[in-house]
Short mmCIF file of C-alpha atoms and ligand atoms in Angstrom, two decimals:
data_model
loop_
_atom_site.label_atom_id
_atom_site.label_comp_id
_atom_site.label_asym_id
_atom_site.label_seq_id
_atom_site.Cartn_x
_atom_site.Cartn_y
_atom_site.Cartn_z
CA MET A 1 -21.17 42.17 65.93
CA ILE A 2 -20.32 38.48 66.10
CA LYS A 3 -21.95 36.55 63.27
CA SER A 4 -22.60 32.85 62.77
CA VAL A 5 -19.61 30.85 61.50
CA THR A 6 -19.22 30.51 57.70
CA GLY A 7 -21.12 27.49 56.44
CA THR A 8 -23.44 27.26 59.45
CA LYS A 9 -27.05 28.36 59.56
CA ASP A 10 -29.65 29.27 62.15
CA ILE A 11 -32.94 27.49 61.72
CA LEU A 12 -35.30 30.32 62.61
CA PRO A 13 -38.78 29.82 64.11
CA SER A 14 -40.42 30.56 60.74
CA ASN A 15 -38.54 27.59 59.25
CA ILE A 16 -39.04 25.14 62.10
CA PRO A 17 -42.47 23.89 60.93
CA ARG A 18 -40.93 22.66 57.67
CA TRP A 19 -38.16 20.82 59.60
CA LYS A 20 -40.70 19.30 61.98
CA TYR A 21 -42.89 18.19 59.09
CA LEU A 22 -39.92 16.46 57.46
CA GLU A 23 -38.83 14.87 60.75
CA LYS A 24 -42.36 13.57 61.34
CA ILE A 25 -42.41 11.88 57.94
CA VAL A 26 -38.91 10.48 58.48
CA GLU A 27 -39.87 9.02 61.86
CA GLN A 28 -43.12 7.62 60.50
CA VAL A 29 -41.47 5.85 57.56
CA PHE A 30 -38.67 4.43 59.74
CA SER A 31 -41.25 3.19 62.20
CA ASP A 32 -43.22 1.54 59.35
CA PHE A 33 -40.04 -0.29 58.32
CA ASN A 34 -39.35 -1.19 61.98
CA TYR A 35 -36.16 0.84 62.54
CA LYS A 36 -35.19 1.98 66.06
CA GLU A 37 -33.61 5.37 66.72
CA ILE A 38 -30.00 5.75 67.87
CA ARG A 39 -28.26 8.93 69.09
CA THR A 40 -24.48 9.11 69.36
CA PRO A 41 -22.16 11.87 70.65
CA VAL A 42 -21.30 14.83 68.44
CA PHE A 43 -17.58 14.03 68.63
CA GLU A 44 -15.59 10.81 68.52
CA GLU A 45 -11.93 9.84 68.58
CA THR A 46 -10.39 10.89 65.27
CA ALA A 47 -9.04 7.39 64.60
CA LEU A 48 -12.61 6.09 64.21
CA PHE A 49 -13.25 8.17 61.12
CA ALA A 50 -9.73 7.87 59.69
CA ARG A 51 -9.97 4.07 59.87
CA SER A 52 -13.49 3.72 58.48
CA ILE A 53 -14.00 6.51 55.93
CA GLY A 54 -10.40 6.17 54.72
CA GLU A 55 -7.27 8.31 55.07
CA GLU A 56 -7.25 9.14 51.37
CA THR A 57 -10.82 10.43 51.13
CA ASP A 58 -11.64 14.13 50.86
CA ILE A 59 -13.59 13.90 54.11
CA VAL A 60 -10.68 12.63 56.19
CA GLY A 61 -7.92 14.38 54.23
CA LYS A 62 -9.43 17.86 53.99
CA GLU A 63 -12.77 18.32 55.67
CA MET A 64 -12.78 17.14 59.25
CA TYR A 65 -13.07 19.43 62.28
CA THR A 66 -10.31 17.84 64.33
CA PHE A 67 -8.87 19.20 67.58
CA ASN A 68 -6.90 18.02 70.58
CA ASP A 69 -8.68 18.20 73.90
CA LYS A 70 -6.90 19.14 77.14
CA SER A 71 -5.65 15.60 77.64
CA ASP A 72 -4.19 15.66 74.12
CA THR A 73 -6.67 13.18 72.68
CA SER A 74 -7.42 13.87 69.03
CA LEU A 75 -11.18 14.31 68.62
CA THR A 76 -13.31 14.99 65.55
CA LEU A 77 -16.82 16.41 65.12
CA LYS A 78 -18.64 13.64 63.30
CA PRO A 79 -18.62 14.12 59.53
CA GLU A 80 -21.04 11.17 59.07
CA MET A 81 -22.89 8.62 61.18
CA THR A 82 -22.03 5.19 59.82
CA ALA A 83 -18.72 4.93 61.69
CA ALA A 84 -20.30 6.22 64.91
CA VAL A 85 -23.21 3.79 64.68
CA VAL A 86 -20.90 0.85 64.00
CA ARG A 87 -18.71 1.92 66.94
CA ALA A 88 -21.81 1.90 69.17
CA TYR A 89 -22.98 -1.43 67.71
CA VAL A 90 -19.64 -3.08 68.55
CA GLU A 91 -19.14 -1.32 71.89
CA HIS A 92 -22.59 -2.31 73.22
CA SER A 93 -22.66 -5.75 71.55
CA LEU A 94 -26.02 -4.86 69.98
CA GLY A 95 -25.71 -7.86 67.68
CA THR A 96 -25.96 -10.34 70.56
CA GLN A 97 -29.57 -9.37 71.32
CA GLN A 98 -30.77 -9.49 67.72
CA SER A 99 -29.18 -10.93 64.61
CA LEU A 100 -30.35 -8.05 62.44
CA VAL A 101 -30.16 -4.60 64.02
CA LYS A 102 -32.07 -1.88 62.15
CA LEU A 103 -31.20 1.64 63.33
CA PHE A 104 -32.05 5.17 62.19
CA TYR A 105 -30.83 8.63 63.14
CA ILE A 106 -31.40 12.34 62.62
CA SER A 107 -28.33 14.34 63.54
CA PRO A 108 -26.05 17.29 62.74
CA MET A 109 -22.80 16.53 60.85
CA PHE A 110 -19.69 18.64 60.32
CA ARG A 111 -17.48 18.93 57.24
CA GLN A 112 -15.23 21.86 56.38
CA GLU A 113 -16.28 22.09 52.75
CA ARG A 114 -16.52 25.19 50.57
CA PRO A 115 -20.01 26.48 51.39
CA GLN A 116 -22.53 26.96 48.57
CA ALA A 117 -26.23 26.34 47.96
CA GLY A 118 -26.99 22.94 49.49
CA ARG A 119 -23.50 22.55 50.98
CA PHE A 120 -22.76 23.58 54.55
CA ARG A 121 -20.16 23.03 57.25
CA GLN A 122 -22.75 22.04 59.80
CA PHE A 123 -25.58 20.20 58.08
CA HIS A 124 -28.13 17.58 59.09
CA GLN A 125 -28.64 14.04 57.97
CA PHE A 126 -31.27 11.43 58.54
CA GLY A 127 -30.23 7.92 57.72
CA ALA A 128 -30.28 4.24 58.53
CA GLU A 129 -27.87 1.41 59.19
CA ALA A 130 -29.06 -2.21 59.02
CA ILE A 131 -26.40 -4.45 60.50
CA GLY A 132 -26.37 -8.25 60.31
CA SER A 133 -27.58 -9.46 56.92
CA PRO A 134 -25.90 -9.87 53.52
CA SER A 135 -29.27 -9.94 51.72
CA PRO A 136 -29.54 -7.67 48.68
CA LEU A 137 -33.20 -7.26 49.70
CA LEU A 138 -31.94 -5.15 52.58
CA ASP A 139 -30.12 -2.93 50.08
CA VAL A 140 -33.42 -2.61 48.25
CA GLU A 141 -35.05 -1.67 51.56
CA MET A 142 -32.61 1.26 51.91
CA ILE A 143 -33.65 2.57 48.50
CA GLN A 144 -37.33 1.94 49.28
CA ILE A 145 -37.10 3.90 52.54
CA SER A 146 -35.28 6.88 51.10
CA TYR A 147 -37.49 6.96 47.99
CA GLU A 148 -40.64 6.69 50.12
CA ILE A 149 -39.56 9.59 52.36
CA LEU A 150 -38.72 11.82 49.39
CA LYS A 151 -42.03 10.95 47.65
CA SER A 152 -43.97 11.58 50.88
CA LEU A 153 -42.45 15.05 50.96
CA GLY A 154 -44.00 15.58 47.54
CA LEU A 155 -40.74 15.51 45.55
CA LYS A 156 -41.04 14.44 41.92
CA ASP A 157 -37.85 15.35 40.09
CA LEU A 158 -35.85 12.39 41.39
CA SER A 159 -33.51 9.86 39.83
CA VAL A 160 -32.11 6.81 41.55
CA LYS A 161 -28.58 5.78 40.51
CA ILE A 162 -27.11 2.43 41.40
CA ASN A 163 -23.77 0.70 41.00
CA SER A 164 -21.91 -2.27 42.43
CA LEU A 165 -18.36 -2.12 43.77
CA GLY A 166 -18.14 -5.90 44.15
CA THR A 167 -16.71 -7.97 46.96
CA PRO A 168 -13.45 -6.85 48.59
CA GLU A 169 -11.56 -9.50 46.56
CA THR A 170 -13.06 -8.14 43.33
CA ARG A 171 -12.10 -4.66 44.32
CA GLU A 172 -8.51 -5.73 44.99
CA ARG A 173 -8.38 -7.45 41.59
CA TYR A 174 -9.92 -4.40 39.94
CA LYS A 175 -7.45 -2.06 41.65
CA LYS A 176 -4.62 -4.02 40.05
CA LEU A 177 -6.34 -3.79 36.66
CA LEU A 178 -6.83 -0.05 37.06
CA LYS A 179 -3.22 0.42 38.12
CA LYS A 180 -2.07 -1.51 35.07
CA PHE A 181 -4.21 0.74 32.86
CA LEU A 182 -2.96 3.95 34.50
CA LYS A 183 0.69 2.98 34.83
CA ASP A 184 1.98 4.52 31.59
CA LYS A 185 -0.41 7.52 31.99
CA LYS A 186 0.68 8.25 35.55
CA ASN A 187 2.75 11.34 34.75
CA LYS A 188 -0.23 12.89 32.95
CA LEU A 189 -2.34 12.65 36.12
CA SER A 190 -2.78 15.54 38.59
CA GLU A 191 -0.55 15.61 41.66
CA ASP A 192 -3.38 14.41 43.93
CA SER A 193 -4.19 11.52 41.63
CA ARG A 194 -0.51 10.55 41.29
CA ARG A 195 -0.36 10.27 45.08
CA ARG A 196 -3.59 8.30 45.15
CA PHE A 197 -2.20 5.95 42.50
CA ASP A 198 0.09 4.63 45.25
CA THR A 199 -2.13 5.03 48.32
CA ASN A 200 -5.67 4.23 47.17
CA VAL A 201 -6.09 4.04 43.43
CA LEU A 202 -9.94 3.90 43.43
CA ARG A 203 -10.06 7.40 44.91
CA ILE A 204 -8.70 8.77 41.62
CA PHE A 205 -12.35 8.59 40.51
CA ASP A 206 -13.07 11.43 43.00
CA SER A 207 -10.79 13.77 41.05
CA LYS A 208 -12.54 16.85 39.66
CA VAL A 209 -9.60 17.59 37.32
CA GLU A 210 -10.81 17.40 33.73
CA SER A 211 -7.65 15.79 32.31
CA ASP A 212 -7.89 13.07 35.00
CA GLN A 213 -11.52 12.45 34.08
CA LYS A 214 -10.57 12.20 30.38
CA ILE A 215 -8.02 9.51 31.14
CA LEU A 216 -10.52 7.66 33.34
CA ASN A 217 -13.13 7.63 30.57
CA ASP A 218 -11.26 4.79 28.87
CA ALA A 219 -10.36 2.96 32.07
CA PRO A 220 -11.80 -0.52 32.72
CA LYS A 221 -15.03 -0.34 34.70
CA LEU A 222 -15.56 -2.18 37.97
CA ILE A 223 -19.11 -3.10 36.97
CA ASP A 224 -17.73 -5.06 33.98
CA ASN A 225 -15.38 -6.98 36.25
CA LEU A 226 -17.77 -8.13 38.98
CA ASP A 227 -17.58 -11.55 40.65
CA GLU A 228 -20.56 -13.92 40.34
CA GLU A 229 -21.89 -13.23 43.83
CA SER A 230 -21.94 -9.45 43.38
CA LYS A 231 -23.44 -9.85 39.91
CA ASN A 232 -26.27 -12.01 41.28
CA ASP A 233 -26.95 -9.66 44.17
CA PHE A 234 -27.00 -6.73 41.76
CA GLU A 235 -29.52 -8.53 39.55
CA ILE A 236 -31.76 -9.14 42.56
CA VAL A 237 -31.60 -5.46 43.50
CA LYS A 238 -32.57 -4.42 39.97
CA GLU A 239 -35.40 -6.94 39.75
CA GLN A 240 -36.82 -5.92 43.12
CA LEU A 241 -36.59 -2.20 42.33
CA ASN A 242 -38.60 -2.87 39.19
CA LYS A 243 -41.20 -4.73 41.23
CA SER A 244 -41.32 -1.82 43.70
CA ASN A 245 -41.94 0.60 40.79
CA ILE A 246 -38.82 2.57 41.62
CA PRO A 247 -37.24 3.83 38.40
CA PHE A 248 -33.43 3.66 38.43
CA GLU A 249 -30.36 4.09 36.24
CA MET A 250 -27.02 2.31 36.37
CA ASP A 251 -24.06 4.58 37.00
CA PRO A 252 -20.67 2.80 36.83
CA SER A 253 -18.87 5.93 38.09
CA LEU A 254 -20.75 5.88 41.40
CA VAL A 255 -17.82 4.93 43.67
CA ARG A 256 -18.97 7.31 46.48
CA GLY A 257 -16.61 9.42 48.56
CA LEU A 258 -16.08 6.95 51.42
CA ASP A 259 -13.83 3.90 51.39
CA TYR A 260 -15.98 1.39 53.27
CA TYR A 261 -18.39 0.39 50.51
CA THR A 262 -18.69 -3.11 49.04
CA LYS A 263 -21.22 -4.34 46.46
CA LEU A 264 -24.26 -2.05 46.07
CA THR A 265 -23.93 1.74 46.15
CA PHE A 266 -26.74 4.18 45.35
CA GLU A 267 -27.63 7.83 45.28
CA ILE A 268 -30.87 9.71 44.73
CA ILE A 269 -30.38 12.85 42.69
CA SER A 270 -32.73 15.83 42.45
CA GLY A 271 -33.15 17.79 39.24
CA SER A 272 -34.32 20.88 41.10
CA VAL A 273 -31.41 21.98 43.31
CA GLY A 274 -28.41 22.89 41.16
CA SER A 275 -24.96 21.35 41.40
CA GLN A 276 -25.19 19.87 44.94
CA ASN A 277 -27.87 17.52 43.73
CA ALA A 278 -27.35 14.30 45.71
CA LEU A 279 -30.22 14.19 48.20
CA CYS A 280 -29.04 10.92 49.65
CA GLY A 281 -26.49 8.20 49.22
CA GLY A 282 -25.53 4.89 50.68
CA GLY A 283 -24.68 1.29 50.11
CA ARG A 284 -23.38 -1.92 51.57
CA TYR A 285 -20.30 -2.04 53.82
CA ASP A 286 -19.65 -5.68 54.64
CA LEU A 287 -16.12 -5.19 56.06
CA LEU A 288 -16.53 -2.17 58.27
CA ILE A 289 -17.74 -3.88 61.44
CA GLU A 290 -14.76 -6.22 61.36
CA ASN A 291 -12.39 -3.32 60.62
CA LEU A 292 -13.65 -1.53 63.70
CA GLY A 293 -13.07 -4.49 65.99
CA GLY A 294 -16.38 -6.38 65.72
CA LYS A 295 -17.08 -9.89 64.42
CA PRO A 296 -17.35 -10.13 60.63
CA THR A 297 -20.89 -8.79 60.04
CA PRO A 298 -22.47 -7.64 56.78
CA ALA A 299 -24.31 -4.31 56.79
CA THR A 300 -25.93 -1.70 54.59
CA GLY A 301 -27.19 1.86 55.02
CA PHE A 302 -27.81 5.32 53.64
CA ALA A 303 -27.89 8.95 54.72
CA ALA A 304 -29.77 11.95 53.34
CA GLY A 305 -29.04 15.68 53.63
CA ILE A 306 -31.96 17.51 55.20
CA GLU A 307 -30.99 21.04 54.03
CA ARG A 308 -30.72 19.82 50.44
CA ILE A 309 -34.03 18.01 50.62
CA LEU A 310 -35.80 21.05 52.04
CA LEU A 311 -34.25 23.17 49.28
CA ALA A 312 -35.63 20.73 46.68
CA CYS A 313 -39.04 20.84 48.41
CA GLU A 314 -38.99 24.63 48.30
CA ASN A 315 -37.97 24.74 44.64
CA GLU A 316 -40.65 22.21 43.69
CA SER A 317 -43.22 23.79 46.09
CA SER A 318 -43.77 20.19 47.07
CA PHE A 319 -45.65 20.86 50.31
CA SER A 320 -47.09 23.77 52.21
CA ILE A 321 -47.68 24.16 55.90
CA ASN A 322 -50.56 25.96 57.59
CA GLU A 323 -49.14 28.56 59.90
CA SER A 324 -49.57 27.54 63.48
CA GLU A 325 -52.48 29.17 65.26
CA ILE A 326 -53.29 29.61 68.91
CA ASP A 327 -56.54 28.64 70.60
CA ILE A 328 -57.19 31.73 72.71
CA TYR A 329 -55.76 35.23 72.97
CA ILE A 330 -56.77 36.98 76.20
CA VAL A 331 -57.42 40.69 75.76
CA ARG A 332 -57.19 42.57 79.03
CA ILE A 333 -59.47 45.60 79.10
CA ASP A 334 -58.57 46.78 82.62
CA LYS A 335 -54.88 47.06 83.48
CA GLU A 336 -55.38 45.92 87.07
CA LEU A 337 -56.56 42.49 85.86
CA GLU A 338 -53.06 41.40 84.85
CA ALA A 339 -52.76 38.93 87.73
CA PHE A 340 -56.15 37.41 86.89
CA VAL A 341 -55.17 37.01 83.23
CA ILE A 342 -51.96 35.12 83.94
CA ASP A 343 -53.82 32.89 86.37
CA LEU A 344 -56.56 32.06 83.84
CA ALA A 345 -53.92 31.49 81.14
CA LEU A 346 -52.10 28.99 83.35
CA LYS A 347 -55.31 27.07 84.09
CA LEU A 348 -56.04 26.75 80.39
CA ARG A 349 -52.41 26.08 79.36
CA THR A 350 -52.13 23.20 81.80
CA ARG A 351 -55.15 21.67 80.01
CA ASN A 352 -53.20 21.84 76.72
CA ILE A 353 -55.04 24.87 75.40
CA LYS A 354 -52.65 27.13 73.50
CA VAL A 355 -53.07 30.54 75.10
CA ASP A 356 -51.30 33.86 74.86
CA PHE A 357 -51.82 37.42 76.06
CA ASP A 358 -50.13 40.80 76.14
CA TYR A 359 -47.04 41.30 78.31
CA LEU A 360 -46.35 44.88 77.20
CA GLN A 361 -49.29 46.72 78.75
CA ARG A 362 -50.55 47.65 75.30
CA SER A 363 -53.92 49.23 74.44
CA VAL A 364 -56.99 47.06 73.78
CA LYS A 365 -56.67 47.88 70.06
CA ALA A 366 -53.05 46.75 69.98
CA GLN A 367 -53.98 43.55 71.84
CA MET A 368 -56.67 42.82 69.23
CA ARG A 369 -54.12 43.32 66.48
CA GLU A 370 -51.90 40.81 68.25
CA ALA A 371 -54.81 38.34 68.55
CA ASN A 372 -55.35 38.55 64.78
CA LYS A 373 -51.64 38.28 64.04
CA SER A 374 -51.32 35.13 66.09
CA LYS A 375 -54.33 33.67 64.24
CA ALA A 376 -56.20 33.05 67.47
CA ARG A 377 -59.36 30.96 67.05
CA PHE A 378 -60.96 32.68 70.05
CA ALA A 379 -60.41 35.85 72.06
CA ILE A 380 -61.35 36.38 75.68
CA PHE A 381 -62.18 39.94 76.72
CA MET A 382 -61.51 40.47 80.35
CA GLY A 383 -62.71 43.63 82.15
CA GLY A 384 -65.26 46.38 81.85
CA GLU A 385 -68.91 45.96 82.78
CA GLU A 386 -68.93 42.24 82.19
CA TYR A 387 -66.18 41.77 84.71
CA GLN A 388 -68.17 43.78 87.25
CA GLN A 389 -70.99 41.24 86.67
CA GLY A 390 -68.57 38.35 87.32
CA LYS A 391 -68.28 37.32 83.66
CA LEU A 392 -65.85 37.28 80.77
CA ASN A 393 -66.57 37.50 77.06
CA LEU A 394 -65.43 34.67 74.76
CA LYS A 395 -65.47 35.59 71.09
CA ASN A 396 -65.20 33.16 68.19
CA MET A 397 -62.81 34.96 65.84
CA GLN A 398 -64.02 33.05 62.79
CA ASN A 399 -67.76 33.75 62.99
CA GLY A 400 -67.79 36.68 65.44
CA LYS A 401 -70.15 34.93 67.91
CA GLU A 402 -69.74 35.98 71.53
CA VAL A 403 -70.74 34.24 74.76
CA LEU A 404 -70.57 35.37 78.37
CA ILE A 405 -68.99 32.90 80.75
CA PRO A 406 -68.74 33.17 84.55
CA LEU A 407 -65.24 34.10 85.74
CA ASN A 408 -63.33 31.08 87.08
CA SER A 409 -65.36 28.71 84.92
CA HIS A 410 -62.50 27.58 82.74
CA GLU A 411 -64.26 24.23 82.20
CA GLU A 412 -66.96 26.06 80.28
CA ILE A 413 -64.36 27.89 78.20
CA ILE A 414 -62.81 24.55 77.29
CA ASN A 415 -66.24 23.18 76.26
CA GLN A 416 -67.00 26.24 74.16
CA ILE A 417 -63.78 26.16 72.15
CA LYS A 418 -63.94 22.44 71.32
CA VAL A 419 -64.08 21.92 67.56
P1 HAM B 501 -22.56 11.02 52.06
O1 HAM B 501 -22.83 10.80 50.60
O2 HAM B 501 -21.23 11.56 52.42
O3 HAM B 501 -22.81 9.62 52.76
O4 HAM B 501 -23.67 11.97 52.65
C1 HAM B 501 -25.03 11.69 52.52
C2 HAM B 501 -25.81 12.94 52.16
O5 HAM B 501 -25.53 13.98 53.10
C3 HAM B 501 -25.46 13.55 50.82
O6 HAM B 501 -26.13 12.90 49.77
C4 HAM B 501 -25.94 14.98 50.99
O7 HAM B 501 -27.34 15.07 50.76
C5 HAM B 501 -25.68 15.25 52.45
N1 HAM B 501 -24.44 16.04 52.61
C6 HAM B 501 -23.16 15.60 52.59
N2 HAM B 501 -22.30 16.62 52.78
C7 HAM B 501 -23.06 17.73 52.92
C8 HAM B 501 -22.77 19.12 53.16
N3 HAM B 501 -21.52 19.56 53.30
N4 HAM B 501 -23.81 20.00 53.24
C9 HAM B 501 -25.08 19.57 53.12
N5 HAM B 501 -25.41 18.27 52.91
C10 HAM B 501 -24.42 17.38 52.81
C11 HAM B 501 -22.65 9.40 54.10
O8 HAM B 501 -22.56 10.27 54.92
C12 HAM B 501 -22.72 7.93 54.48
N6 HAM B 501 -22.54 7.83 55.92
C13 HAM B 501 -24.03 7.32 54.04
C14 HAM B 501 -24.17 5.89 54.44
C15 HAM B 501 -24.82 5.41 55.53
N7 HAM B 501 -23.67 4.85 53.80
C16 HAM B 501 -23.96 3.73 54.45
N8 HAM B 501 -24.66 4.06 55.49
#
């Protein structure tokens, strides 16, 4: 038997209502904040991700699904959306129609990570990119949106972490400072970190090696070396979060696993999902549009992992969903009425009445069982004496009341089942 690929998951019909419920909330909140949806292809040219996320990141270095197509172009299944959205923004000159472009998405992503609870190789994100303004209030908006969605899903065990990576100039200055600090400790670093010392020293913070982390504990912190502009913006973010009643903590180690960030970065962590606890993450990326061939344009965004959020919702029993019911189940008493049943069903279905009936020629008893199983509000009994008299029997399954309705009078059926 061929099974699903490691790290991928089927979303079975029994789970779909929870996904739909989440998607409805996501779409509602984005609409309230006036974001427009964007959909981009599942794969892009590999260079797009290498150039934006960064060659030295885990995502680009180890986790991408990259392949050559028949014309030998290197393509990659998208591991995240920011690069793809920025590519679309530049390609379609979206910035010429509006100075601030506010976009959201819900989409599958692909990363070849080691699968575990809350970590998959195909997973789904919803997220936003707001392109065109340097205002820290827009960074606050990202946190407001993600916090609002998570609260609307009923989640409580949340903590918001924020940090600032400063302007690109500050980062360059800080990189030199960090290099100076690490220089005489370089041979104590892991092999990966020694390589990163030369290629992209900030990425050493991604190291999971304990001895690396020990050395980094005493390293100078970026947050203590911020430029005035980043400091001011950071203060505004903090002040506004307080005003919005969003509790937060500062986390100077929050460098995030992607290279494009400048100034504010944030994550929202759940206390109810185990080690893969980041429900969402994001921040400002003021250089990315320029790096991908656009005009210099400031931007900010975030993305959230849907599987992880639904896991948190399950663990916190944060919402429950009434199982879907149908309006009418048609029970066919006489076998020869099959053609009449499908015809009546179609008439009702095309009036948006949810109708089902038996396709397996089962007994009346078995059909009734099916009607109960599908939580039908009403049952129609078709056949027997009543049929001989030109009628059908409509039964209210909640209170047991029955009415006789002339055959072909589907209008009357519709009137009777109105709530
Ligand atoms: P990210 O932190 O790489 O950021 O991913 C965002 C969220 O996606 C994570 O917090 C997590 O919930 C979920 N996620 C990531 N990897 C996996 C996985 N293997 N399995 C399940 N869930 C996962 C970004 O992707 C940036 N593009 C966010 C952003 C948008 N920054 C600015 N704009």
